[in-house]
Amino acid sequence: MNDKVTIKTIAKIANVSHTTVSRALNDSPLVKEKTKKEIRDIAERLNYSPNLNAKALVEHRSFIIAVYFTDLNSGTSPSFMSEMLHQIKEMLPAGYEIAVDSFAGLRQANQSINLRFDGALVVSQSVSDDLYIDQLAKTGKPVVVLNRKIDRDDLFNYASDDYSGTVTAIEYLLRMGHRKLGIISGKEEFTSSQNRLAGFLDTLQKHNITRNDNWVATGDYSVQSGYNAMEKILNSGDLPTCMFVSNDDMAMGAMRACEDYGFSIPEQISFMGFDDSAYSNYCIPRLTTIRKPVREITNNGIKTLNSLINNESPETVQAMNIKPSLVVRESVKKIN
Amino acid sequence: MNDKVTIKTIAKIANVSHTTVSRALNDSPLVKEKTKKEIRDIAERLNYSPNLNAKALVEHRSFIIAVYFTDLNSGTSPSFMSEMLHQIKEMLPAGYEIAVDSFAGLRQANQSINLRFDGALVVSQSVSDDLYIDQLAKTGKPVVVLNRKIDRDDLFNYASDDYSGTVTAIEYLLRMGHRKLGIISGKEEFTSSQNRLAGFLDTLQKHNITRNDNWVATGDYSVQSGYNAMEKILNSGDLPTCMFVSNDDMAMGAMRACEDYGFSIPEQISFMGFDDSAYSNYCIPRLTTIRKPVREITNNGIKTLNSLINNESPETVQAMNIKPSLVVRESVKKIN
DNA sequence: ATAAATTATATTCACGTGAACATTATGGTG
DNA sequence: CACCATAATGTTCACGTGAATATAATTTAT
């Protein structure tokens, strides 16, 4: 029914040139008020809306922000993704679209990066993303990498200092009297898993606590994987007094396994999570965890990206490794 | 550094016309194999990638699918959104981008719909979306509405039959011997809340059970709102033996409130949720719930959208109201 | 009243791509 | 070798918008 209304359609009706229409709709001071009004009325009446592809072509910007995740299917917890998108949407100037994609998807389809964006926000989990980050950087368009510390200094980069967060966590557990500590680690290829594992091991070593390999298990950040990992540990004979679990989702799975095996939390086994997901304050018992500064990371990211897109120099520093904070709740018991 | 490589850049180097380059890169049979190879080599060497805006302009398609949510901030539970996006991404042909947006965002910025997409998937929660659905429909482009039954028959529409799902739920609760039933309803303006509430009330009435208004509370689908609603009910004196909670997130909050007030589940109060979210199989106790057929809805939606975009007639029917199913776990006790 | 200055509008071009149409090679046939 | 069919490539145009440049209309100054 709408045989696509363009500025030329309007021009014909208003008996002016298409340029005048273009100007009128862009509120240029070069057009008489009366003409402007006429043109706008016609535009409204015909339900005109500009062809953004044409606009993008001629203006060299598309009003699209690309948001790349490492993987949309696994490893990225729903509440993390949802909070990210929500924040991004919230802070993005009106008129911008968010294009969501994943490197895993590109890799699978053997595709290269789509260049139709004014700036890209990369929510990176793994060093394997570097290949694509490099492709993005080569476009010369603004790129901000979030969530994982990268090894280059030409891009803006905001991440959570997972190592220090974990050190905080473990030192708290030690202060609470725990010496028999286990860990459920996340996806091995994810930088966050590696840092959290390293923080755990280093802190034990620093305090001269020998680790028990039976209490070290690996999941993939999913709830079920936490359950499975904990089952393995529970079946291994001697038990830890406390588990550090690399994210809250897995912690929920692990706590469920304890429940099923008849171990009470935190009386028999204490639990420390990571992330401070939306559910950790409601599970039973409430999960003591490390709050990942998702909001800060995201806010910095978009603020910077916005500045870069508008050719301003960003207010924030080039790279930040934001320290997570301890959230004490009910899942860790003080022992002696 | 890249002063934008276009097909004309390549044409000059290869000493051919830009059309030949265009043909070669699109693997047209009109170009000699040898020439093709030369051109492709140059393209690769220069790291050429096509300007999708120009392509979209001339081909009248953008390879973008719009995904509209009612609201990205509240009401849409993270696991639902995440599962949707994951499914969509999974089934979308390679090369397509997903543009995520929300009607709430448009309304807030007083913006109209961006038309740069080949088809739109609307994840609708509320009749107030109809305004925008109408705008989308008027573009003449393929639009599929998911999640909520709409009142028009010119669009494809797949939803979960929440009313029948709730009837199933309540009849199960009655069979388990419960007569003192409460409900925590969701966002009042959401169709799903309305249907679930109606299913609840109608089924009680059908079985001649008078409802107790003290046991009817309303939340906003967030965990915390479930907690608050349950608190109110627990403080109201006489207690129900069983709560039907309009989604799993609120159910988790509500169960947490019971725990805090010293009521045991399901011994003193039973719980039935709705959605079958990723966490409902891991909370304590495991939540008996109604599985919302998210995957079926989404799959049908994209399959249909793909067909419509390619001008094929979709295999599936125009509208489907898919019946949810009961998932019995541990949170409902049989009483006599 | 007329030139000059200003304001308003029109014409032409560019953006990068692909399609229609036009032209030039190439190869086969008598 | 001339002719014609066909293969290969080139030229021009269109897509919808906005910017640069040109022209027309109006106002101002003398």
XYZ file of C-alpha atoms (C1' of nucleotides) in Angstrom:
732
model
C 0.000 0.000 0.000
C 2.700 2.553 0.851
C 4.622 2.729 -2.362
C 7.468 4.041 -0.239
C 7.248 7.722 0.423
C 10.563 9.460 -0.133
C 11.543 13.066 0.091
C 10.947 13.243 -3.640
C 7.338 12.198 -3.235
C 6.886 14.979 -0.753
C 8.768 17.408 -2.969
C 6.393 16.772 -5.841
C 3.318 17.361 -3.704
C 4.710 20.450 -2.022
C 5.937 21.731 -5.351
C 9.464 22.248 -4.152
C 12.754 20.501 -4.758
C 13.737 17.428 -2.805
C 16.560 19.356 -1.221
C 14.150 21.811 0.298
C 12.269 18.882 1.736
C 15.451 17.414 3.105
C 16.309 20.721 4.688
C 12.869 21.284 6.072
C 12.789 17.883 7.715
C 16.227 18.437 9.164
C 15.121 21.799 10.465
C 17.639 23.780 8.502
C 17.496 27.566 9.001
C 17.721 27.956 5.247
C 14.038 27.216 4.742
C 11.193 29.642 5.345
C 9.053 28.730 8.321
C 5.915 28.577 6.252
C 7.461 26.194 3.724
C 8.836 24.093 6.526
C 5.437 23.722 8.057
C 3.785 22.766 4.791
C 6.412 20.167 4.108
C 6.237 18.733 7.580
C 2.499 18.466 7.387
C 2.697 16.549 4.156
C 5.407 14.309 5.576
C 3.287 13.543 8.577
C 0.203 12.962 6.499
C 2.028 10.515 4.239
C 3.615 8.867 7.223
C 7.049 9.540 5.838
C 10.046 8.076 7.466
C 13.542 8.460 6.096
C 15.440 5.669 4.441
C 18.212 5.104 6.915
C 20.272 3.129 4.474
C 20.468 6.072 2.107
C 21.154 8.367 4.986
C 23.876 6.111 6.266
C 25.414 5.882 2.832
C 25.693 9.590 2.335
C 26.478 10.562 5.904
C 28.970 7.826 6.553
C 27.328 6.797 9.765
C 24.640 4.295 10.422
C 23.342 4.979 13.907
C 23.990 1.388 14.778
C 26.085 0.230 17.711
C 27.345 -3.304 17.444
C 27.428 -5.358 20.628
C 29.498 -8.486 20.327
C 29.404 -11.274 22.859
C 31.846 -14.135 22.863
C 29.002 -16.597 22.737
C 25.283 -16.098 23.048
C 24.556 -19.737 23.730
C 26.700 -20.710 26.611
C 29.052 -19.154 29.081
C 27.252 -15.834 29.151
C 24.798 -15.991 31.990
C 21.321 -14.684 31.226
C 21.260 -12.109 33.978
C 24.640 -10.751 32.918
C 23.575 -10.427 29.296
C 20.259 -8.937 30.214
C 21.796 -6.381 32.529
C 24.343 -5.433 29.918
C 21.780 -4.888 27.186
C 19.540 -2.997 29.506
C 22.350 -0.666 30.558
C 23.493 -0.158 27.006
C 20.008 0.611 25.815
C 19.532 2.988 28.697
C 22.588 5.065 27.975
C 22.544 5.044 24.219
C 21.436 8.321 22.600
C 17.968 8.150 21.085
C 17.909 7.017 17.499
C 20.660 4.469 17.853
C 20.023 0.814 17.239
C 21.777 -2.034 19.005
C 22.938 -4.884 16.818
C 23.630 -7.972 18.890
C 25.956 -10.626 17.586
C 28.409 -13.220 18.778
C 31.884 -14.168 17.730
C 30.975 -17.799 18.160
C 28.292 -17.293 15.534
C 30.736 -15.663 13.145
C 33.270 -18.391 13.647
C 30.680 -21.056 13.064
C 29.437 -19.498 9.845
C 32.999 -18.620 8.868
C 31.927 -15.042 8.429
C 33.786 -11.855 8.822
C 32.647 -8.833 10.672
C 29.786 -6.768 9.412
C 30.905 -3.201 9.176
C 27.627 -1.414 9.353
C 28.070 0.270 12.714
C 29.372 3.500 14.131
C 31.057 1.884 17.058
C 31.392 -1.509 18.668
C 31.147 -2.709 22.208
C 32.795 -6.051 22.739
C 31.814 -8.091 25.762
C 34.766 -10.384 25.697
C 35.276 -13.558 27.650
C 38.129 -15.259 25.928
C 41.488 -14.558 24.314
C 40.161 -16.292 21.238
C 38.146 -13.131 20.690
C 41.340 -11.245 19.912
C 41.166 -12.261 16.293
C 37.844 -10.490 15.914
C 38.764 -7.592 18.135
C 41.649 -7.065 15.793
C 39.361 -7.090 12.780
C 37.171 -4.539 14.491
C 40.098 -2.340 15.412
C 41.344 -2.413 11.831
C 38.153 -0.754 10.642
C 39.333 2.364 12.377
C 35.950 2.774 13.990
C 35.602 3.223 17.742
C 35.862 -0.042 19.634
C 35.568 -0.525 23.359
C 36.315 -3.865 24.918
C 34.533 -4.780 28.106
C 34.686 -7.494 30.694
C 38.130 -8.826 29.923
C 41.502 -7.191 30.166
C 43.131 -7.130 26.758
C 46.765 -7.031 25.825
C 46.781 -3.927 23.685
C 46.744 -0.290 24.563
C 45.215 1.227 21.451
C 41.676 0.345 22.525
C 39.596 1.427 25.467
C 39.110 -1.412 27.851
C 37.090 -1.782 31.035
C 37.019 -4.976 32.999
C 36.417 -6.419 36.382
C 39.551 -7.267 38.325
C 38.559 -10.854 38.883
C 41.908 -11.833 40.310
C 41.766 -9.277 43.091
C 38.090 -10.072 43.639
C 38.964 -13.673 44.181
C 41.814 -12.816 46.510
C 39.355 -10.771 48.564
C 36.987 -13.707 48.600
C 39.527 -16.278 49.657
C 41.077 -14.080 52.322
C 37.619 -13.581 53.751
C 37.104 -17.333 53.790
C 40.416 -17.792 55.560
C 39.444 -15.179 58.115
C 36.260 -17.135 58.683
C 38.471 -20.015 59.692
C 38.317 -22.164 56.588
C 41.393 -24.128 55.583
C 39.854 -26.933 53.589
C 38.885 -25.019 50.468
C 37.559 -26.334 47.179
C 36.842 -24.606 43.895
C 34.519 -25.055 40.975
C 36.074 -23.234 38.086
C 34.366 -21.965 34.934
C 34.969 -22.486 31.236
C 38.667 -23.105 30.902
C 39.077 -20.905 27.836
C 37.470 -17.926 29.545
C 39.775 -15.359 30.994
C 37.502 -14.848 33.965
C 37.801 -18.524 34.880
C 41.548 -18.388 34.580
C 41.865 -15.296 36.750
C 39.535 -16.608 39.391
C 41.318 -19.910 39.502
C 44.677 -18.169 39.704
C 43.441 -15.899 42.495
C 42.292 -18.945 44.396
C 45.474 -20.937 43.976
C 47.805 -18.028 44.618
C 46.038 -17.027 47.790
C 46.127 -20.558 49.148
C 49.809 -20.738 48.379
C 50.494 -17.371 49.926
C 48.932 -18.642 53.150
C 50.743 -21.937 52.915
C 47.673 -24.010 52.457
C 48.151 -27.062 50.323
C 45.372 -27.622 47.929
C 43.504 -30.849 47.620
C 43.087 -31.806 43.984
C 39.930 -33.718 44.792
C 38.324 -30.418 45.600
C 39.151 -28.767 42.305
C 36.498 -29.190 39.642
C 35.560 -27.459 36.430
C 32.200 -26.478 35.014
C 31.081 -24.283 32.146
C 29.338 -21.538 34.120
C 25.930 -23.186 33.722
C 23.844 -24.166 36.735
C 23.827 -27.806 35.764
C 27.593 -27.892 35.393
C 27.890 -26.588 38.949
C 25.663 -29.392 40.116
C 27.735 -32.007 38.315
C 31.032 -30.639 39.564
C 29.820 -30.603 43.149
C 28.531 -34.137 42.865
C 31.990 -35.245 41.844
C 33.520 -33.535 44.847
C 30.948 -34.879 47.249
C 31.696 -38.371 46.022
C 35.419 -37.986 46.483
C 35.576 -38.947 50.129
C 37.114 -36.299 52.343
C 35.138 -33.060 52.137
C 36.125 -29.392 52.086
C 34.575 -27.074 54.660
C 34.080 -24.406 52.025
C 33.664 -24.111 48.284
C 34.585 -21.143 46.145
C 32.466 -21.289 43.020
C 33.461 -19.241 39.996
C 30.011 -17.846 39.340
C 26.687 -17.661 41.137
C 24.863 -19.820 38.624
C 27.171 -22.746 39.255
C 27.029 -22.037 42.963
C 23.288 -22.499 42.867
C 23.742 -25.825 41.135
C 26.418 -26.869 43.596
C 24.321 -25.939 46.611
C 21.467 -27.916 45.169
C 23.746 -30.935 44.903
C 24.663 -30.590 48.576
C 21.021 -30.428 49.478
C 20.367 -33.596 47.476
C 23.238 -35.374 49.163
C 22.066 -34.298 52.577
C 24.782 -31.822 53.383
C 23.628 -28.654 55.045
C 24.849 -25.236 54.023
C 26.652 -23.511 55.606
C 26.799 -25.843 58.624
C 28.695 -28.592 56.854
C 29.873 -26.822 53.738
C 30.144 -23.089 53.180
C 29.759 -21.440 49.776
C 31.195 -18.357 48.155
C 29.998 -17.353 44.693
C 31.039 -14.761 42.155
C 29.004 -12.164 40.206
C 26.238 -11.227 42.608
C 23.565 -12.304 40.159
C 19.954 -11.261 40.574
C 19.107 -14.548 42.261
C 21.909 -14.804 44.763
C 20.045 -12.748 47.334
C 17.056 -15.084 47.196
C 18.398 -18.594 47.104
C 18.508 -20.689 50.244
C 20.760 -19.880 51.962
C 21.410 -16.420 50.540
C 24.689 -16.613 48.716
C 27.741 -14.779 49.963
C 29.467 -13.633 46.832
C 31.713 -11.172 45.038
C 29.898 -8.423 43.260
C 31.109 -8.009 39.717
C 30.879 -4.342 38.761
C 28.804 -4.910 35.651
C 27.107 -1.576 35.797
C 30.327 0.381 36.153
C 31.959 -1.526 33.325
C 29.039 -1.009 31.003
C 28.511 2.629 31.862
C 32.128 3.459 31.282
C 32.005 1.532 28.042
C 29.082 3.355 26.522
C 30.098 6.739 27.772
C 33.466 6.272 26.126
C 32.005 4.852 22.966
C 29.631 7.772 22.658
C 32.468 10.224 23.015
C 34.586 8.415 20.485
C 31.767 8.298 17.963
C 31.333 12.037 18.300
C 35.058 12.605 18.017
C 35.359 13.929 21.524
C 38.030 12.687 23.814
C 36.483 10.492 26.500
C 36.475 11.654 30.081
C 37.472 8.318 31.491
C 40.822 6.691 31.312
C 41.849 4.335 28.598
C 41.745 1.183 30.637
C 40.237 0.269 33.947
C 40.343 -2.862 35.949
C 37.561 -2.278 38.406
C 37.755 -3.995 41.770
C 34.804 -6.181 42.701
C 33.489 -6.068 46.227
C 32.576 -8.658 48.819
C 28.891 -9.173 49.563
C 28.472 -11.047 52.808
C 25.238 -12.977 53.167
C 24.478 -16.318 54.715
C 26.318 -19.088 52.926
C 29.638 -18.874 54.727
C 29.927 -20.079 58.310
C 32.605 -18.960 60.718
C 34.511 -21.951 62.039
C 37.472 -22.244 64.333
C 44.597 3.830 7.425
C 42.024 2.077 5.259
C 40.749 4.869 3.123
C 37.712 2.707 2.558
C 38.199 0.144 -0.110
C 35.230 0.009 -2.475
C 34.608 -2.020 -5.576
C 35.866 0.948 -7.526
C 39.206 0.805 -5.757
C 39.487 -2.806 -6.746
C 38.296 -2.054 -10.261
C 41.074 0.423 -10.780
C 43.728 -1.973 -9.604
C 42.385 -4.889 -11.589
C 41.928 -2.660 -14.599
C 38.304 -3.603 -15.076
C 35.013 -1.819 -14.522
C 33.400 -1.724 -11.132
C 30.533 -3.822 -12.441
C 32.888 -6.631 -13.256
C 34.177 -6.463 -9.716
C 30.660 -6.505 -8.364
C 29.879 -9.517 -10.508
C 33.043 -11.326 -9.605
C 32.492 -10.888 -5.898
C 28.904 -12.048 -6.236
C 30.103 -15.051 -8.176
C 28.194 -14.214 -11.325
C 28.632 -16.679 -14.229
C 29.142 -13.725 -16.534
C 32.741 -13.280 -15.481
C 35.663 -15.380 -16.655
C 37.118 -17.591 -13.982
C 40.546 -16.114 -14.351
C 39.258 -12.557 -13.939
C 37.185 -13.613 -10.964
C 40.186 -15.044 -9.259
C 42.296 -11.978 -9.843
C 39.584 -9.728 -8.504
C 38.980 -11.870 -5.470
C 42.639 -11.948 -4.688
C 42.839 -8.193 -4.771
C 39.707 -7.891 -2.660
C 41.169 -10.191 -0.069
C 44.500 -8.453 -0.104
C 42.875 -5.070 0.447
C 40.619 -6.536 3.094
C 37.594 -5.386 1.174
C 34.193 -5.674 2.701
C 31.096 -4.400 1.032
C 29.266 -1.306 2.171
C 26.072 -2.823 3.422
C 24.288 0.485 3.455
C 24.803 0.925 -0.255
C 23.854 -2.671 -0.833
C 20.733 -2.280 1.234
C 19.804 0.880 -0.611
C 20.011 -0.643 -4.027
C 18.700 -4.097 -3.162
C 15.889 -2.934 -0.961
C 16.862 -5.238 1.821
C 19.110 -4.723 4.741
C 19.805 -8.153 6.208
C 18.648 -6.875 9.544
C 15.934 -8.485 11.636
C 14.380 -6.247 14.245
C 13.520 -7.816 17.575
C 11.230 -5.678 19.664
C 10.579 -6.314 23.320
C 7.889 -4.540 25.274
C 10.431 -3.408 27.802
C 14.061 -4.325 28.240
C 14.271 -3.036 31.775
C 11.517 -4.702 33.669
C 8.911 -7.359 33.163
C 11.013 -9.376 30.755
C 12.872 -11.929 32.781
C 16.537 -12.345 31.941
C 16.338 -16.032 31.206
C 13.393 -15.520 28.900
C 15.133 -12.780 26.977
C 18.354 -14.677 26.822
C 16.685 -17.831 25.575
C 14.771 -15.872 22.948
C 17.859 -14.143 21.587
C 19.813 -17.340 21.606
C 17.108 -19.179 19.661
C 16.702 -16.352 17.206
C 20.408 -16.122 16.589
C 20.589 -19.858 16.170
C 17.919 -20.050 13.494
C 18.661 -16.889 11.585
C 20.390 -17.400 8.245
C 24.037 -16.375 8.247
C 24.661 -12.774 7.365
C 21.643 -11.429 9.158
C 22.001 -9.018 12.016
C 19.675 -8.808 14.994
C 18.649 -5.322 16.061
C 17.276 -5.344 19.586
C 14.968 -2.601 20.706
C 12.078 -1.967 23.057
C 8.777 -0.219 22.658
C 9.223 1.285 26.093
C 12.369 2.928 24.829
C 10.593 4.320 21.776
C 7.747 5.617 23.863
C 10.110 7.274 26.280
C 12.062 9.026 23.549
C 8.848 9.726 21.649
C 10.352 8.057 18.642
C 8.774 6.216 15.812
C 9.866 2.919 14.435
C 13.105 2.582 12.573
C 12.405 0.996 9.236
C 15.760 -0.425 8.447
C 14.898 -4.113 8.675
C 13.701 -6.894 6.446
C 11.344 -8.318 9.009
C 10.388 -7.813 12.610
C 9.868 -10.169 15.475
C 7.814 -8.646 18.252
C 8.000 -10.197 21.684
C 4.881 -8.614 23.025
C 3.695 -8.500 26.599
C 1.030 -5.852 26.616
C -1.879 -4.536 24.560
C -0.204 -1.157 24.696
C 2.202 -2.609 22.139
C -0.571 -2.628 19.561
C 0.186 0.934 18.591
C 3.673 -0.037 17.543
C 2.650 -3.349 16.086
C 0.324 -1.377 13.893
C 3.121 0.931 12.813
C 5.194 -2.093 11.958
C 2.384 -3.741 10.045
C 1.819 -0.594 8.013
C 5.327 -0.789 6.629
C 4.168 -3.781 4.663
C 7.214 -5.697 5.780
C 6.923 -9.129 7.382
C 6.002 -8.939 11.044
C 5.546 -11.851 13.406
C 4.173 -11.277 16.874
C 5.238 -13.663 19.602
C 4.324 -14.352 23.181
C 0.959 -12.646 23.270
C -2.227 -13.385 21.376
C -3.160 -10.374 19.293
C -6.547 -9.288 18.069
C -5.859 -9.135 14.363
C -5.606 -11.827 11.753
C -3.360 -10.201 9.199
C -0.192 -10.978 11.125
C 1.415 -14.236 12.086
C 1.139 -14.770 15.790
C 2.496 -17.444 18.105
C 1.865 -17.385 21.805
C 1.673 -19.533 24.867
C -1.842 -20.352 25.979
C -1.342 -19.008 29.470
C -4.976 -19.309 30.411
C -5.103 -23.022 29.707
C -1.700 -23.453 31.331
C -3.017 -21.894 34.494
C -6.154 -24.003 34.419
C -3.932 -27.064 34.207
C -1.915 -25.772 37.126
C -4.867 -25.022 39.373
C -6.641 -28.259 38.591
C -3.486 -30.092 39.537
C -3.356 -28.184 42.815
C -6.988 -29.067 43.487
C -6.255 -32.712 42.780
C -3.457 -32.470 45.304
C -6.101 -31.551 47.832
C -5.562 -27.801 48.070
C -8.592 -25.607 48.630
C -7.000 -22.577 50.250
C -5.277 -21.093 47.230
C -3.499 -17.777 46.897
C -2.005 -16.037 43.910
C 0.769 -13.586 43.214
C -0.052 -11.986 39.925
C 2.334 -10.193 37.561
C 2.385 -6.751 35.988
C -1.228 -5.753 35.648
C -0.843 -4.323 32.169
C 0.734 -7.499 30.834
C -1.524 -9.859 28.983
C 0.191 -12.868 30.497
C -0.647 -11.628 34.005
C -4.240 -11.060 33.046
C -4.644 -14.489 31.502
C -2.959 -16.242 34.377
C -5.085 -14.397 36.888
C -8.244 -15.145 34.902
C -7.319 -18.806 34.645
C -6.828 -18.888 38.387
C -10.090 -17.146 39.279
C -12.193 -18.993 36.720
C -10.946 -22.371 37.829
C -11.643 -21.604 41.469
C -15.123 -20.471 40.554
C -15.731 -23.507 38.400
C -14.959 -25.688 41.385
C -17.040 -23.540 43.712
C -14.138 -22.368 45.770
C -14.538 -18.897 47.157
C -11.430 -16.896 46.903
C -9.861 -15.101 49.803
C -8.873 -11.589 48.827
C -6.134 -11.574 51.427
C -4.371 -14.185 49.366
C -4.399 -12.233 46.150
C -1.357 -10.042 45.619
C 0.331 -8.392 42.712
C 3.977 -8.069 41.779
C 5.840 -6.958 38.680
C 7.464 -10.278 37.718
C 10.688 -9.400 39.530
C 12.079 -11.606 42.273
C 11.894 -8.856 44.837
C 8.259 -8.104 44.032
C 7.443 -11.756 44.699
C 9.143 -11.462 48.048
C 7.175 -8.344 48.952
C 3.857 -9.776 47.830
C 4.376 -12.928 49.861
C 5.329 -10.949 52.922
C 2.025 -9.141 52.688
C 0.126 -12.407 52.498
C 2.071 -13.977 55.349
C 1.199 -10.997 57.510
C -2.472 -11.189 56.697
C -3.420 -13.716 59.360
C -5.083 -16.833 58.000
C -2.758 -18.591 55.544
C -3.330 -20.410 52.243
C -2.054 -23.971 51.898
C -0.818 -23.243 48.424
C 0.328 -20.289 46.314
C 0.127 -20.019 42.570
C 2.774 -17.520 41.483
C 2.566 -15.989 38.019
C 6.192 -16.548 37.165
C 9.138 -18.483 38.530
C 11.158 -15.421 39.402
C 8.490 -14.130 41.763
C 8.020 -17.654 43.085
C 11.650 -17.694 44.123
C 11.183 -14.424 45.939
C 8.010 -15.653 47.578
C 9.590 -18.892 48.739
C 12.446 -16.895 50.164
C 9.953 -14.855 52.170
C 8.408 -18.030 53.582
C 11.823 -19.242 54.598
C 12.496 -15.942 56.350
C 9.199 -16.110 58.174
C 9.818 -19.674 59.218
C 7.265 -21.397 57.044
C 8.401 -24.592 55.454
C 7.768 -25.445 51.823
C 5.890 -27.508 50.847
C 4.937 -28.778 54.319
C 3.114 -25.616 55.362
C 2.728 -23.823 52.070
C 2.965 -25.320 48.616
C 4.158 -23.391 45.555
C 3.367 -23.532 41.880
C 5.271 -21.292 39.485
C 4.988 -20.452 35.825
C 7.615 -20.415 33.012
C 9.965 -23.210 33.970
C 12.921 -20.870 34.099
C 16.463 -22.133 34.103
C 16.668 -21.892 37.888
C 13.424 -23.561 38.878
C 14.989 -26.987 38.804
C 17.706 -25.929 41.245
C 16.047 -23.838 43.893
C 15.138 -25.329 47.253
C 12.702 -26.970 47.033
C 12.677 -27.582 43.281
C 9.802 -25.609 41.910
C 6.768 -27.322 40.430
C 5.774 -25.135 37.545
C 4.169 -24.707 34.160
C 6.553 -24.874 31.279
C 6.067 -22.006 28.897
C 6.846 -23.194 25.366
C 9.404 -20.506 24.633
C 11.373 -22.584 22.227
C 8.362 -23.584 20.161
C 7.103 -20.029 20.016
C 10.441 -18.676 18.934
C 11.170 -21.389 16.429
C 7.833 -20.970 14.752
C 8.356 -17.245 14.725
C 11.677 -17.246 12.967
C 10.794 -20.004 10.582
C 7.772 -18.014 9.510
C 9.652 -14.756 9.357
C 12.325 -16.325 7.184
C 9.717 -17.628 4.792
C 7.936 -14.310 4.602
C 11.148 -12.439 3.940
C 11.888 -14.762 1.055
C 8.357 -14.445 -0.248
C 7.568 -18.051 0.391
C 4.377 -19.026 2.100
C 5.176 -20.265 5.590
C 4.656 -23.887 6.458
C 3.070 -23.176 9.776
C -0.362 -21.810 10.424
C -1.087 -18.158 10.831
C -1.690 -18.201 14.554
C -0.896 -20.658 17.285
C -1.699 -20.647 20.915
C 0.611 -23.302 22.213
C -0.406 -25.164 25.347
C 2.077 -25.099 28.181
C 2.711 -28.248 30.155
C 2.870 -29.122 33.820
C 6.279 -29.870 35.303
C 5.900 -31.617 38.633
C 8.820 -31.231 41.007
C 8.925 -30.804 44.756
C 7.158 -27.653 45.824
C 3.595 -28.930 45.963
C 2.530 -31.245 48.748
C -0.432 -33.593 48.542
C -2.854 -32.894 51.373
C -6.239 -34.356 52.229
C 14.223 53.198 -8.623
C 18.166 50.425 -9.056
C 22.173 48.013 -7.488
C 23.679 45.311 -3.776
C 22.899 42.266 -0.142
C 20.373 38.806 1.675
C 17.153 35.088 1.788
C 14.944 31.208 -0.243
C 14.841 27.687 -3.372
C 16.554 24.763 -7.271
C 20.092 21.999 -9.812
C 23.679 18.984 -9.839
C 26.587 15.828 -7.827
C 28.331 12.185 -4.581
C 27.867 8.160 -1.605
C 28.739 2.431 -3.109
C 26.332 -1.019 -5.179
C 23.915 -3.769 -8.696
C 20.907 -4.078 -12.872
C 19.724 -2.887 -17.671
C 21.529 -2.031 -21.659
C 25.605 -1.405 -24.856
C 29.761 -2.683 -26.658
C 33.799 -5.335 -27.638
C 36.373 -9.805 -27.740
C 36.437 -14.591 -28.888
C 35.488 -18.677 -31.226
C 33.128 -21.626 -34.396
C 31.105 -22.429 -39.100
C 30.580 -22.209 -43.939
C 38.351 -15.264 -44.284
C 34.008 -13.327 -43.438
C 30.008 -13.841 -40.566
C 27.521 -14.655 -36.669
C 26.695 -16.491 -32.104
C 28.194 -16.144 -27.744
C 31.106 -14.867 -24.003
C 33.176 -11.126 -21.508
C 33.341 -6.690 -20.148
C 32.043 -1.735 -20.126
C 28.700 2.359 -19.697
C 24.961 4.355 -17.800
C 21.451 4.639 -14.625
C 18.835 4.028 -10.192
C 18.402 3.610 -5.184
C 17.253 8.019 -1.325
C 19.625 11.348 0.935
C 22.329 15.559 1.853
C 26.059 18.861 0.491
C 28.045 22.069 -2.805
C 27.001 25.095 -6.026
C 23.860 27.890 -8.751
C 19.904 30.655 -9.490
C 15.789 33.145 -8.346
C 13.142 35.996 -5.177
C 12.999 39.380 -1.795
C 14.647 43.053 1.006
C 17.770 46.889 1.955
C 20.537 50.843 0.983
C 21.569 54.626 -1.787
